[in-house]
PDB file of C-alpha atoms and ligand atoms in Angstrom:
ATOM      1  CA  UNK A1059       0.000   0.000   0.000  1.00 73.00           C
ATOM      2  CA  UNK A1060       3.093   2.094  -0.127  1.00 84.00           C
ATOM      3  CA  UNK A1061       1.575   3.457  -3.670  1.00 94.00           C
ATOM      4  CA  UNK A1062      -1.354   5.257  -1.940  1.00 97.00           C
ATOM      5  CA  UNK A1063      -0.020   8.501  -0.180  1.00 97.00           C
ATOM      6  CA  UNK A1064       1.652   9.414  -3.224  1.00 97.00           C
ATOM      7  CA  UNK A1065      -0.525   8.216  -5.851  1.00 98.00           C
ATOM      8  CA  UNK A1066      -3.362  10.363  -3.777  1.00 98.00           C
ATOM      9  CA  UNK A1067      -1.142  13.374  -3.511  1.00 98.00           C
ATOM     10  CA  UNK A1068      -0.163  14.099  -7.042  1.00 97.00           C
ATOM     11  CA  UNK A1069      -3.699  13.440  -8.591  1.00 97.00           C
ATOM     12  CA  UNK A1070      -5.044  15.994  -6.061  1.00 98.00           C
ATOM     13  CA  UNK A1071      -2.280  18.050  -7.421  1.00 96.00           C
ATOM     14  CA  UNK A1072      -3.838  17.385 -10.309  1.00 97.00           C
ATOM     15  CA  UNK A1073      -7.408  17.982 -10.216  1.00 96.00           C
ATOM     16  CA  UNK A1074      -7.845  19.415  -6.819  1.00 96.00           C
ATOM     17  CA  UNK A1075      -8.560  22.693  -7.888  1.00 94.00           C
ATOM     18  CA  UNK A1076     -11.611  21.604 -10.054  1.00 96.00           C
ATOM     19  CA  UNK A1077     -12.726  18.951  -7.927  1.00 96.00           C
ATOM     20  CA  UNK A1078     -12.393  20.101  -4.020  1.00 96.00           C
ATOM     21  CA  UNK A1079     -16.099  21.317  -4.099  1.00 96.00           C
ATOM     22  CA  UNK A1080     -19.460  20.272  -3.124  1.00 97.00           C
ATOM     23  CA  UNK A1081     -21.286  19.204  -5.872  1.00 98.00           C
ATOM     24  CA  UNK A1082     -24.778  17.141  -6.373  1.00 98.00           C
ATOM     25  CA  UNK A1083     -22.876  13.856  -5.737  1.00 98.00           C
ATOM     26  CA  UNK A1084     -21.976  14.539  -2.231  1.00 98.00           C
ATOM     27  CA  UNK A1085     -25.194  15.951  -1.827  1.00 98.00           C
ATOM     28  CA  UNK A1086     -26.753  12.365  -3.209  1.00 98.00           C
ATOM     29  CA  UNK A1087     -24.359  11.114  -0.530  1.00 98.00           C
ATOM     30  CA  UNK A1088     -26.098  12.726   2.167  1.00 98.00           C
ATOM     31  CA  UNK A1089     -29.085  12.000   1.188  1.00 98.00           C
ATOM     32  CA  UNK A1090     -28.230   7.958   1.275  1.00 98.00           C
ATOM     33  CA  UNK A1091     -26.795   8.319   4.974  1.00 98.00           C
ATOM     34  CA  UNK A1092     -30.404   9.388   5.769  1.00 98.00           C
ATOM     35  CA  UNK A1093     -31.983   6.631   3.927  1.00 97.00           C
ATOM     36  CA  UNK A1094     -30.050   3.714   5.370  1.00 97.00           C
ATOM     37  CA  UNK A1095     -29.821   5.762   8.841  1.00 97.00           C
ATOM     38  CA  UNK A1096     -33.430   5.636   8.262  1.00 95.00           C
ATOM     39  CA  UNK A1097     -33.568   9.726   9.855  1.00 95.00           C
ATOM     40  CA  UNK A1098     -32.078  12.571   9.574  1.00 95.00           C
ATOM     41  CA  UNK A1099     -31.012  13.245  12.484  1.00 96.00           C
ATOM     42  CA  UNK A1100     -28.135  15.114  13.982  1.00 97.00           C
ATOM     43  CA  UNK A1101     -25.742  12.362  14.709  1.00 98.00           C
ATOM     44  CA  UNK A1102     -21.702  11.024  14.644  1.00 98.00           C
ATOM     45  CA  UNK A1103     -20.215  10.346  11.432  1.00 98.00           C
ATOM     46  CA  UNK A1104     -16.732   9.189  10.749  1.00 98.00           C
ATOM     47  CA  UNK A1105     -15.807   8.895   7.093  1.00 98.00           C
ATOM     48  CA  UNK A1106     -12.528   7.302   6.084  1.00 98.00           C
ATOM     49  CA  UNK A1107     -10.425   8.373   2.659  1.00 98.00           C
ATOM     50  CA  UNK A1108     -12.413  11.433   2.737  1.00 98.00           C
ATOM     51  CA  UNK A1109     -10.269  13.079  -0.287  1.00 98.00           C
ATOM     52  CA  UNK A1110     -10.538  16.659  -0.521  1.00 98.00           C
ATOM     53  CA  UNK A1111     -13.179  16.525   2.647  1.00 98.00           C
ATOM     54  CA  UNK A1112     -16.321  18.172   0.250  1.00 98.00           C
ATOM     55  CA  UNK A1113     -18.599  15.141   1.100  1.00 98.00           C
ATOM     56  CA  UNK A1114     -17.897  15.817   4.752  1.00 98.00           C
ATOM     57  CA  UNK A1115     -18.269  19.293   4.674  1.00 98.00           C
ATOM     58  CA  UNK A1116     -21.703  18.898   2.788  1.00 98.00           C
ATOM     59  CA  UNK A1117     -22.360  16.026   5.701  1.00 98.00           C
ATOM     60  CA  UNK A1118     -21.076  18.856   8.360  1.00 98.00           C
ATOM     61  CA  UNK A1119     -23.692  21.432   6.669  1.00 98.00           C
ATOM     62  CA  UNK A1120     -26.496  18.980   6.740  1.00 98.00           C
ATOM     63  CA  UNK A1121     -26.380  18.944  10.860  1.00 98.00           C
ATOM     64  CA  UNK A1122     -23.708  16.602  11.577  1.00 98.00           C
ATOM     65  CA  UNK A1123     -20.600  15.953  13.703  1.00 98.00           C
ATOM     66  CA  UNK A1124     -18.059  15.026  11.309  1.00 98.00           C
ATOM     67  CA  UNK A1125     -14.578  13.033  11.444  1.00 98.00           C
ATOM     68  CA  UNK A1126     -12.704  12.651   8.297  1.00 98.00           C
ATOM     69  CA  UNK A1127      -9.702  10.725   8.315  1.00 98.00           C
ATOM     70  CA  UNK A1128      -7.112  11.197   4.787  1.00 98.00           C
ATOM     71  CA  UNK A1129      -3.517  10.473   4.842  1.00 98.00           C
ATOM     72  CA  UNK A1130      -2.785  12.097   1.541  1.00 98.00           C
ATOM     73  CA  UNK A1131      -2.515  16.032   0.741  1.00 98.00           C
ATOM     74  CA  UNK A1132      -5.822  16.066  -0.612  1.00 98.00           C
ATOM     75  CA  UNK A1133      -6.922  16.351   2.733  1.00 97.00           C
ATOM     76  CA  UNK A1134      -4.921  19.924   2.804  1.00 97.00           C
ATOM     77  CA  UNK A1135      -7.846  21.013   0.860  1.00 96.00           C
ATOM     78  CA  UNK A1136     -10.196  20.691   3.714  1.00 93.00           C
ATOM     79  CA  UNK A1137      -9.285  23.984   5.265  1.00 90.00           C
ATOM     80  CA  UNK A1138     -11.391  25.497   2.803  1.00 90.00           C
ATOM     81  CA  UNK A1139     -14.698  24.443   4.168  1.00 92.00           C
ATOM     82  CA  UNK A1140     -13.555  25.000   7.939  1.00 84.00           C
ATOM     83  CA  UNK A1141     -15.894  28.013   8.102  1.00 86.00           C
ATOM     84  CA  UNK A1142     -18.977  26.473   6.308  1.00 92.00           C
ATOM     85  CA  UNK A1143     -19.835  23.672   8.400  1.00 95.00           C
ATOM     86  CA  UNK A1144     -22.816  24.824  10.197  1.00 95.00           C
ATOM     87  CA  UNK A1145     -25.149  24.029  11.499  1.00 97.00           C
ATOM     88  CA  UNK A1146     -22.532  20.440  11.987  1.00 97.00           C
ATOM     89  CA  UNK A1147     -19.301  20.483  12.507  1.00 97.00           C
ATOM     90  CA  UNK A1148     -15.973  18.892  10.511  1.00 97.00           C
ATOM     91  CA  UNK A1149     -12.699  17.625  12.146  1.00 97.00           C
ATOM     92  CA  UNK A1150     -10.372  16.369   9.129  1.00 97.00           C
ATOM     93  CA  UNK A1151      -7.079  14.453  10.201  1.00 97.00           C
ATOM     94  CA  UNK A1152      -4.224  13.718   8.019  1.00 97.00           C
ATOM     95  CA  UNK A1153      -3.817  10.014   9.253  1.00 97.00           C
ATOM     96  CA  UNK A1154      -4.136   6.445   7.851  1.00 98.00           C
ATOM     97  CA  UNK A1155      -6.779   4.995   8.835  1.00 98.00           C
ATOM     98  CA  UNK A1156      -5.123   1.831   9.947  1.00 97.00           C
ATOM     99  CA  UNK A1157      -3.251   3.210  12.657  1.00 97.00           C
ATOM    100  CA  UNK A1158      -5.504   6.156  13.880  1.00 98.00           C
ATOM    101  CA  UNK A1159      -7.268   6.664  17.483  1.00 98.00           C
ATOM    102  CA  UNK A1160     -10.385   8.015  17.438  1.00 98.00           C
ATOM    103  CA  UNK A1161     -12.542   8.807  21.026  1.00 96.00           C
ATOM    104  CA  UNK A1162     -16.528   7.757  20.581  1.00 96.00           C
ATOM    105  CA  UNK A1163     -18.349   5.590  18.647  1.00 98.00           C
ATOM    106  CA  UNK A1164     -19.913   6.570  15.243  1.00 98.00           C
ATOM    107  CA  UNK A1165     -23.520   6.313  14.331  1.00 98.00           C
ATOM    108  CA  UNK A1166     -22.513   6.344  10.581  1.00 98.00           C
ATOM    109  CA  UNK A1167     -18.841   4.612   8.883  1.00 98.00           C
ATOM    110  CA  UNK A1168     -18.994   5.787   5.765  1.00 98.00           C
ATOM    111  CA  UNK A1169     -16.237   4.736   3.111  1.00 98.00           C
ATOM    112  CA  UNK A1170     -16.702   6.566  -0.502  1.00 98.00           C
ATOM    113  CA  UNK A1171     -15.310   5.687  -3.552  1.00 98.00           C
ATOM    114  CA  UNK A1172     -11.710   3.881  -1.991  1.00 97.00           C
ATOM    115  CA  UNK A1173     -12.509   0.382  -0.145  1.00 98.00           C
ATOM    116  CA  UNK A1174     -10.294  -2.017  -2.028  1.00 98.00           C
ATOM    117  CA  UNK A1175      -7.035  -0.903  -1.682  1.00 97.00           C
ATOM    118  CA  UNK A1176      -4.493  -3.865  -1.071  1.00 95.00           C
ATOM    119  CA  UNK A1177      -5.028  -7.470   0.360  1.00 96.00           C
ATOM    120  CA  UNK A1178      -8.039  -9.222   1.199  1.00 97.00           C
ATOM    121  CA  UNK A1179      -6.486  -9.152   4.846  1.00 97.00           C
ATOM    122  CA  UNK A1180      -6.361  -5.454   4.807  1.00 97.00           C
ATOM    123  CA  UNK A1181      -9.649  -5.208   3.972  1.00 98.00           C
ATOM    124  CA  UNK A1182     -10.694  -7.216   6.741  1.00 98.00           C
ATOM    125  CA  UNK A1183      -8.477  -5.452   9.021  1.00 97.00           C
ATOM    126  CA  UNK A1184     -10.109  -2.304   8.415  1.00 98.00           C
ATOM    127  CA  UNK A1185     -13.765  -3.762   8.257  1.00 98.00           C
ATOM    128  CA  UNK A1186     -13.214  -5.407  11.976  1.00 97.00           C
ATOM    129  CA  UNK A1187     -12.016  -1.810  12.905  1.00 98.00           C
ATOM    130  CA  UNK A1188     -15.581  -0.338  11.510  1.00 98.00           C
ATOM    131  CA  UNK A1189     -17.493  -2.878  13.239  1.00 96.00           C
ATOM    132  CA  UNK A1190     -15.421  -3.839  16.644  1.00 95.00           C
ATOM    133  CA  UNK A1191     -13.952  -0.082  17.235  1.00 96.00           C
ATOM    134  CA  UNK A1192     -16.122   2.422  15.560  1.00 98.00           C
ATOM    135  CA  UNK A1193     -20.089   1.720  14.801  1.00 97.00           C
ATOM    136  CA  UNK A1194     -22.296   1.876  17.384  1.00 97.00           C
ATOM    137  CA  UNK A1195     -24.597  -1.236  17.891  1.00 95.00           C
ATOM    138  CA  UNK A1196     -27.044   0.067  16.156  1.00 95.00           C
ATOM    139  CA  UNK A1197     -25.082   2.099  13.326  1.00 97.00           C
ATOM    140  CA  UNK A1198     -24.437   1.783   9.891  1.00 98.00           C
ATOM    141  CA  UNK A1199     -21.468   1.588   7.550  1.00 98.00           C
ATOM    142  CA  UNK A1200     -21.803   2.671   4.038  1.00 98.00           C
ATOM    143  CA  UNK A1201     -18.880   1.263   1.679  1.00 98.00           C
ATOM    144  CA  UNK A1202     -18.442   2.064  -1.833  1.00 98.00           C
ATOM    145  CA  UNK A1203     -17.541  -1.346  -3.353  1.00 98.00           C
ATOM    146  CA  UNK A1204     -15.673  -1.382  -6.953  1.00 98.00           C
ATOM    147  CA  UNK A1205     -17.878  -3.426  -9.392  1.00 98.00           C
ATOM    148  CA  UNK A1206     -15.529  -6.406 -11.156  1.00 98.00           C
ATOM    149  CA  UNK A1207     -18.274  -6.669 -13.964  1.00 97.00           C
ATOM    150  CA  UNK A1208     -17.716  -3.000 -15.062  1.00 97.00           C
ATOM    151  CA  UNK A1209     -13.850  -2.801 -14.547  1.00 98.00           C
ATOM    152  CA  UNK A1210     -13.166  -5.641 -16.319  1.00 98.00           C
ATOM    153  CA  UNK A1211     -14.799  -4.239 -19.133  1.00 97.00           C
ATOM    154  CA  UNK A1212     -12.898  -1.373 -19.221  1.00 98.00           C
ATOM    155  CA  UNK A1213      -9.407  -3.538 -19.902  1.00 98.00           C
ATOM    156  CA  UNK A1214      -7.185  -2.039 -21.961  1.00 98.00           C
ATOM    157  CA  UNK A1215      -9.264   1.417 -22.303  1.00 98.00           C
ATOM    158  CA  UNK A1216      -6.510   4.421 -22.759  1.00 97.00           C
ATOM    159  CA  UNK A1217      -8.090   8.086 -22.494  1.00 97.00           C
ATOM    160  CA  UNK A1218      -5.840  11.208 -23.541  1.00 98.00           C
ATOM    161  CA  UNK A1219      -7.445  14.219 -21.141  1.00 96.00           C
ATOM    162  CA  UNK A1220      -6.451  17.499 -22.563  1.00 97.00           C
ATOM    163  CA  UNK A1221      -6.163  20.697 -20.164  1.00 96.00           C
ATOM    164  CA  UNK A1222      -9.328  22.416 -19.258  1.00 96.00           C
ATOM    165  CA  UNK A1223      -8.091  25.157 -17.112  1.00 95.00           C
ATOM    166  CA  UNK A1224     -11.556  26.939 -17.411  1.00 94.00           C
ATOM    167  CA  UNK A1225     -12.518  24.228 -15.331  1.00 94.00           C
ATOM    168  CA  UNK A1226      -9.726  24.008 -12.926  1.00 93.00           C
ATOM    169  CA  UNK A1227      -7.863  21.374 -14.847  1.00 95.00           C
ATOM    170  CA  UNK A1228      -4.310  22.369 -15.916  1.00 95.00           C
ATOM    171  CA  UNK A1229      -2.638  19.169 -17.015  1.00 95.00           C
ATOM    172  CA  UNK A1230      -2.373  17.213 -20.001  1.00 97.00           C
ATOM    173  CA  UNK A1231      -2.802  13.633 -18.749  1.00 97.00           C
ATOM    174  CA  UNK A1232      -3.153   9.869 -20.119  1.00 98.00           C
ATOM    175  CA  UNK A1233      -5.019   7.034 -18.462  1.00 98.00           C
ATOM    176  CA  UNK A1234      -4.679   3.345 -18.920  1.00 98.00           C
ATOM    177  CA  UNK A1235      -6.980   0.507 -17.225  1.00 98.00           C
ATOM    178  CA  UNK A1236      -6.487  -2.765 -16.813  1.00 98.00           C
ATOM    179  CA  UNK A1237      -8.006  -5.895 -15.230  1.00 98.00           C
ATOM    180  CA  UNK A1238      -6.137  -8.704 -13.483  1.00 98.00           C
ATOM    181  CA  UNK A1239      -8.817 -11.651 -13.670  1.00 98.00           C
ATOM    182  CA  UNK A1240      -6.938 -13.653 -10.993  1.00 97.00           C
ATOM    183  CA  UNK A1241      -6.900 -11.151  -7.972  1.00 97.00           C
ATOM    184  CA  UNK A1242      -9.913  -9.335  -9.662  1.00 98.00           C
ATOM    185  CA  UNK A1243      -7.780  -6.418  -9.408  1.00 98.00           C
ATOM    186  CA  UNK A1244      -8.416  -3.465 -11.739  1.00 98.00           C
ATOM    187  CA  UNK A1245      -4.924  -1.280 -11.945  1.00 98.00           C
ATOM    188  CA  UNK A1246      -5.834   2.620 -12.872  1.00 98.00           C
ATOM    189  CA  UNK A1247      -2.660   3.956 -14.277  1.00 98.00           C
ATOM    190  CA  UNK A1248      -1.904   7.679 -15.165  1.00 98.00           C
ATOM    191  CA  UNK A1249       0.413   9.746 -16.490  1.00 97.00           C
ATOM    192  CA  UNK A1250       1.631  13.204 -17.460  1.00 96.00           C
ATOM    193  CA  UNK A1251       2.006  14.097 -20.889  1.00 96.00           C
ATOM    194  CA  UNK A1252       4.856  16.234 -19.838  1.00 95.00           C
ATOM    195  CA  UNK A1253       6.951  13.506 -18.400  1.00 93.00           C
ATOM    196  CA  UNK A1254       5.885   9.994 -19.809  1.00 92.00           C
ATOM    197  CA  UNK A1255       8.181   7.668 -17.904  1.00 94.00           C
ATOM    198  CA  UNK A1256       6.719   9.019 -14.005  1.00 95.00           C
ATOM    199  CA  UNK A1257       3.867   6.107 -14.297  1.00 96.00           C
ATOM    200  CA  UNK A1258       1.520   6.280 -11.190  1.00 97.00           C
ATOM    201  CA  UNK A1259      -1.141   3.247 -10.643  1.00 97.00           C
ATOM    202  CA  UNK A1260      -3.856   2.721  -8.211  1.00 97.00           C
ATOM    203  CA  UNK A1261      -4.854  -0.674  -7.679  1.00 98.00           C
ATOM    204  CA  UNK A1262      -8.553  -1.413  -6.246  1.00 98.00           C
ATOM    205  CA  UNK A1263      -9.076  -4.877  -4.993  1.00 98.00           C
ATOM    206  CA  UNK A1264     -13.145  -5.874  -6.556  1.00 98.00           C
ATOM    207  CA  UNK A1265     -15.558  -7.534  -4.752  1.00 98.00           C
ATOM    208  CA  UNK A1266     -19.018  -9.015  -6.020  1.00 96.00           C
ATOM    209  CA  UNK A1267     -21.729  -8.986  -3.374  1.00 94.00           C
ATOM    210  CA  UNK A1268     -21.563 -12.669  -2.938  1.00 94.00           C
ATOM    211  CA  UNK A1269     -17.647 -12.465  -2.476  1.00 97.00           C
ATOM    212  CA  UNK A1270     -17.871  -9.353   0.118  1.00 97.00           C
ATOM    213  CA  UNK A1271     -20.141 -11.477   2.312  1.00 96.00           C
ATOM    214  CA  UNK A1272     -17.421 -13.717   2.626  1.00 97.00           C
ATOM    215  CA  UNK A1273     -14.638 -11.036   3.067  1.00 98.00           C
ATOM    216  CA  UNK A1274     -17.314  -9.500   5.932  1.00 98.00           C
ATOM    217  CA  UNK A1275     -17.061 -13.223   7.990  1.00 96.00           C
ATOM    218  CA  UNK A1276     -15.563 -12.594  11.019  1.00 93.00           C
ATOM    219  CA  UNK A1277     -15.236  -8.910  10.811  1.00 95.00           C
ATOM    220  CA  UNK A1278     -18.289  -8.574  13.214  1.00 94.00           C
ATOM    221  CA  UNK A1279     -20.495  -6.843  10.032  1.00 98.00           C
ATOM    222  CA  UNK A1280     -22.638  -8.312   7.552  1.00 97.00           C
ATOM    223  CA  UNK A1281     -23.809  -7.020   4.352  1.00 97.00           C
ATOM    224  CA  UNK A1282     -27.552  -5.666   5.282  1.00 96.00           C
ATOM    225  CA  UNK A1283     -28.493  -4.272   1.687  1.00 95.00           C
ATOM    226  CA  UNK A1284     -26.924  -2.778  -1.789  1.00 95.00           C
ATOM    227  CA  UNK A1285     -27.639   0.444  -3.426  1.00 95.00           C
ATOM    228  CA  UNK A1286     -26.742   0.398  -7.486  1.00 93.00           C
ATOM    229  CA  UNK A1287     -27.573   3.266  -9.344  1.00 91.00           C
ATOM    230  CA  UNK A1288     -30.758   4.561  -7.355  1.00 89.00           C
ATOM    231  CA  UNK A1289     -32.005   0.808  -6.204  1.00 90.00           C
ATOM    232  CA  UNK A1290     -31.461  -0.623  -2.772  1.00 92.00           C
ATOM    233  CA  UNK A1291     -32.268  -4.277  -2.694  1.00 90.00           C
ATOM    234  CA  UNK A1292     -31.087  -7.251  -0.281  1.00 89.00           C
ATOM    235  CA  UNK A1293     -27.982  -8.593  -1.856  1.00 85.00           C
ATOM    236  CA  UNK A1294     -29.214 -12.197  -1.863  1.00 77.00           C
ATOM    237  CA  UNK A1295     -32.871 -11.131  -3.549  1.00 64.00           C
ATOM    238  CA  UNK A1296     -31.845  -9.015  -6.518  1.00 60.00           C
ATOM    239  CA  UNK A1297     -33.072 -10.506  -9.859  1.00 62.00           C
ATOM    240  CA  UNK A1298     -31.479  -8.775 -12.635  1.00 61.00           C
ATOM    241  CA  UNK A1299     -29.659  -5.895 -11.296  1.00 79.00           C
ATOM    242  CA  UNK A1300     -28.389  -5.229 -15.094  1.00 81.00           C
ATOM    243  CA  UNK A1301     -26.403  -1.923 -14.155  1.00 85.00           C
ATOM    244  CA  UNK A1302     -24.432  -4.689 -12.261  1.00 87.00           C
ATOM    245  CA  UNK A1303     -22.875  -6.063 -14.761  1.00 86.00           C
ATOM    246  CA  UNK A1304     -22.460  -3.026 -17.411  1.00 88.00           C
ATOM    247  CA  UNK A1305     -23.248   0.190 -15.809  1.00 92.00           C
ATOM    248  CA  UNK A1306     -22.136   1.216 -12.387  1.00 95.00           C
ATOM    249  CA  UNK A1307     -18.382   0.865 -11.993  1.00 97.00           C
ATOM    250  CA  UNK A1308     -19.522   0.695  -8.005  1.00 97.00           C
ATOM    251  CA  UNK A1309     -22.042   0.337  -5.188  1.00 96.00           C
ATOM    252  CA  UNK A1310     -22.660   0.755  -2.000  1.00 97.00           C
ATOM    253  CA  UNK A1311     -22.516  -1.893   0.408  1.00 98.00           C
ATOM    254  CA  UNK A1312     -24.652  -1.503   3.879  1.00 98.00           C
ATOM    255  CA  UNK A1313     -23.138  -2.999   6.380  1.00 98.00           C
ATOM    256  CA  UNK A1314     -24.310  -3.382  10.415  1.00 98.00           C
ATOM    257  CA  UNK A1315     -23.233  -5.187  13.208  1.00 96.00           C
ATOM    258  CA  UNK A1316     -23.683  -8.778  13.309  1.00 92.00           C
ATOM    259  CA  UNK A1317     -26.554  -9.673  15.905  1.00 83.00           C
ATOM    260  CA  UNK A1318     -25.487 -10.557  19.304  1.00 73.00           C
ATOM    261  CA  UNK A1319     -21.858  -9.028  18.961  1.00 68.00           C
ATOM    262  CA  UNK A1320     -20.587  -6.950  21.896  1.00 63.00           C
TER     263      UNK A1320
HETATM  264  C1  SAM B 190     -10.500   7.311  -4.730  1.00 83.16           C
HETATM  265  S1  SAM B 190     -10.176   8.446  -3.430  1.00 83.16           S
HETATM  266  C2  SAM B 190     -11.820   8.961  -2.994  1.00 83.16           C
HETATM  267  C3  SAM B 190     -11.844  10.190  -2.124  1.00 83.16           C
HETATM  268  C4  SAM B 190     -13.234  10.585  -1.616  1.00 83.16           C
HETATM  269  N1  SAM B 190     -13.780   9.578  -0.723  1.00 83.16           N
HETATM  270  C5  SAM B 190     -14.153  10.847  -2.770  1.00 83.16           C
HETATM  271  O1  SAM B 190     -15.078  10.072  -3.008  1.00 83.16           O
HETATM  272  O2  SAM B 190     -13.931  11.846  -3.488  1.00 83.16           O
HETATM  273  C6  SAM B 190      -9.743   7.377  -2.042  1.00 83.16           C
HETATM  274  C7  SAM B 190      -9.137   8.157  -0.899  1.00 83.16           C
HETATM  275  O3  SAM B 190      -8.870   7.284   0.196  1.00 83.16           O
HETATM  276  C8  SAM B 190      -7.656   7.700   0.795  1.00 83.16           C
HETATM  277  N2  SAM B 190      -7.055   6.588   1.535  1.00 83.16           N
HETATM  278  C9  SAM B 190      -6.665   5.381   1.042  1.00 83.16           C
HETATM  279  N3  SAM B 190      -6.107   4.630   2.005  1.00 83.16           N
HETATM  280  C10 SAM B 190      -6.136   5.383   3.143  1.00 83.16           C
HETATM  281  C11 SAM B 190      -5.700   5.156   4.479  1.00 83.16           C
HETATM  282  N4  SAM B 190      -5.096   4.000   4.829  1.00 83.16           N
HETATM  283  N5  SAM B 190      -5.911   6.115   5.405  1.00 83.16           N
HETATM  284  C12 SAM B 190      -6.523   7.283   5.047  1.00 83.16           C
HETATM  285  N6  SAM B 190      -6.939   7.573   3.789  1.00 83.16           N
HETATM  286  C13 SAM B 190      -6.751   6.633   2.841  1.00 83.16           C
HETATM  287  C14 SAM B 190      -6.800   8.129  -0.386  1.00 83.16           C
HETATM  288  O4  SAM B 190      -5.702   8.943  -0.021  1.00 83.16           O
HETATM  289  C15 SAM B 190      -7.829   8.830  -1.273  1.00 83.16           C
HETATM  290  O5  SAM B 190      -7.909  10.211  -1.025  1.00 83.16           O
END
């Protein structure tokens, strides 16, 4: 996992200055931490690999008490929501997420857009965190799961992104995906047109529903329901579910405490 600080860092260097803003998707974020919280409630959320910290923020301005834990610089661009938080409140630490102490228990663990980053047993390290350290019993944890189906597809896809700096973005960039159908790894890889050799990858571990049930045994959580697109279903009752296998290159897991744990 040494790739992730730096991989992190430089595409926030990147794009940070188009993307650290609250847009509609963090406000559709909010809006499914109310749905699976079931209210709307003020309450404690913790959200891991919270990027530039605009989901949080927009969580912060809908009422809440915030956490946000990032290790990379992206979380540098935090500071400028610090004043528009209100009526919640936002704490953003630079940590990993592995290694951080955090005081309290969290009604809501949410994850966006990250889980999958090295081994199987990382995953399940960090899961056991969410459910032994973090939820409380009667919380929820809301994981954004890469979708092997749609990665895979995407094998061997190259994109040439030219500057936009009306937008924000000032670099000339490739990208190059790829699949690894053995780990069912898909390996994001980008570079700057400016200096072609300085190859940076990220690497997100996939999981079908079926197969993250598995990963979740033992962790003290089990996978409640899944939200694709705009549909929640239970993940053992979802007939069809075609944006599975060609649309959404994610979805969200919801994940609570196994019954009976302490
Ligand atoms: C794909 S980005 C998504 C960022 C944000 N959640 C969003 O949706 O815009 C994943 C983020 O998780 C962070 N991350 C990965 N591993 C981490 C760790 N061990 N501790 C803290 N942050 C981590 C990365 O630095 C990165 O900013």
């Amino acid at each position: 996992m040494d790739w992730v600080r730096d991989f992190y860092s430089t595409t926030g260097g990147w794009w940070g200055a188009a993307e650290a803003r609250i847009t509609d998707r963090d406000r559709r974020r909010v809006a499914l931490i109310h749905a699976h919280r079931g209210n709307a409630r003020p309450g404690r959320v913790l959200e891991l690999g919270s990027g530039y910290g605009a989901t949080a923020a927009a969580t912060a301005q809908a009422g809440h008490t915030v956490t946000a834990v990032e290790v990379s610089d992206r979380a540098d661009f935090a500071a400028r929501f610090a004043r528009d938080t209100a009526p919640g409140s936002l704490v953003v630490l630079k940590e990993d997420f592995y290694a951080v102490r955090l005081p309290g228990r969290f009604d809501v663990v949410c994850y966006w857009n990250g889980f999958g980053v090295g081994s199987d047993a990382d995953q399940r390290r960090l899961l056991a965190r969410i459910g032994d350290e973090w939820l409380t019993p009667d919380g929820v944890a809301l994981v954004d799961v890469a979708n092997p189906f749609v990665w895979a597809g995407w094998d061997g896809d190259e994109e040439h992104r030219l500057p936009r700096p009306e937008l924000g973005y000032h670099h000339e960039l490739y990208e190059r995906t790829s699949f690894d159908p053995v780990t069912c790894t898909a390996v994001d890889t980008w570079w700057s047109a400016t200096d072609p050799t300085q190859r940076i990858s990220q690497r997100l571990r996939c999981y079908t529903p079926a197969d993250l049930s598995l990963l979740l045994t033992g962790t003290g959580l089990v996978l409640d329901r899944i939200t694709v697109g705009d549909r929640t279903s239970a993940p053992t009752a979802s007939p069809g579910l075609p944006e599975l296998l060609r649309e959404q290159h994610e979805y969200l897991a919801v994940l609570r405490r196994e019954a009976g744990r302490a």
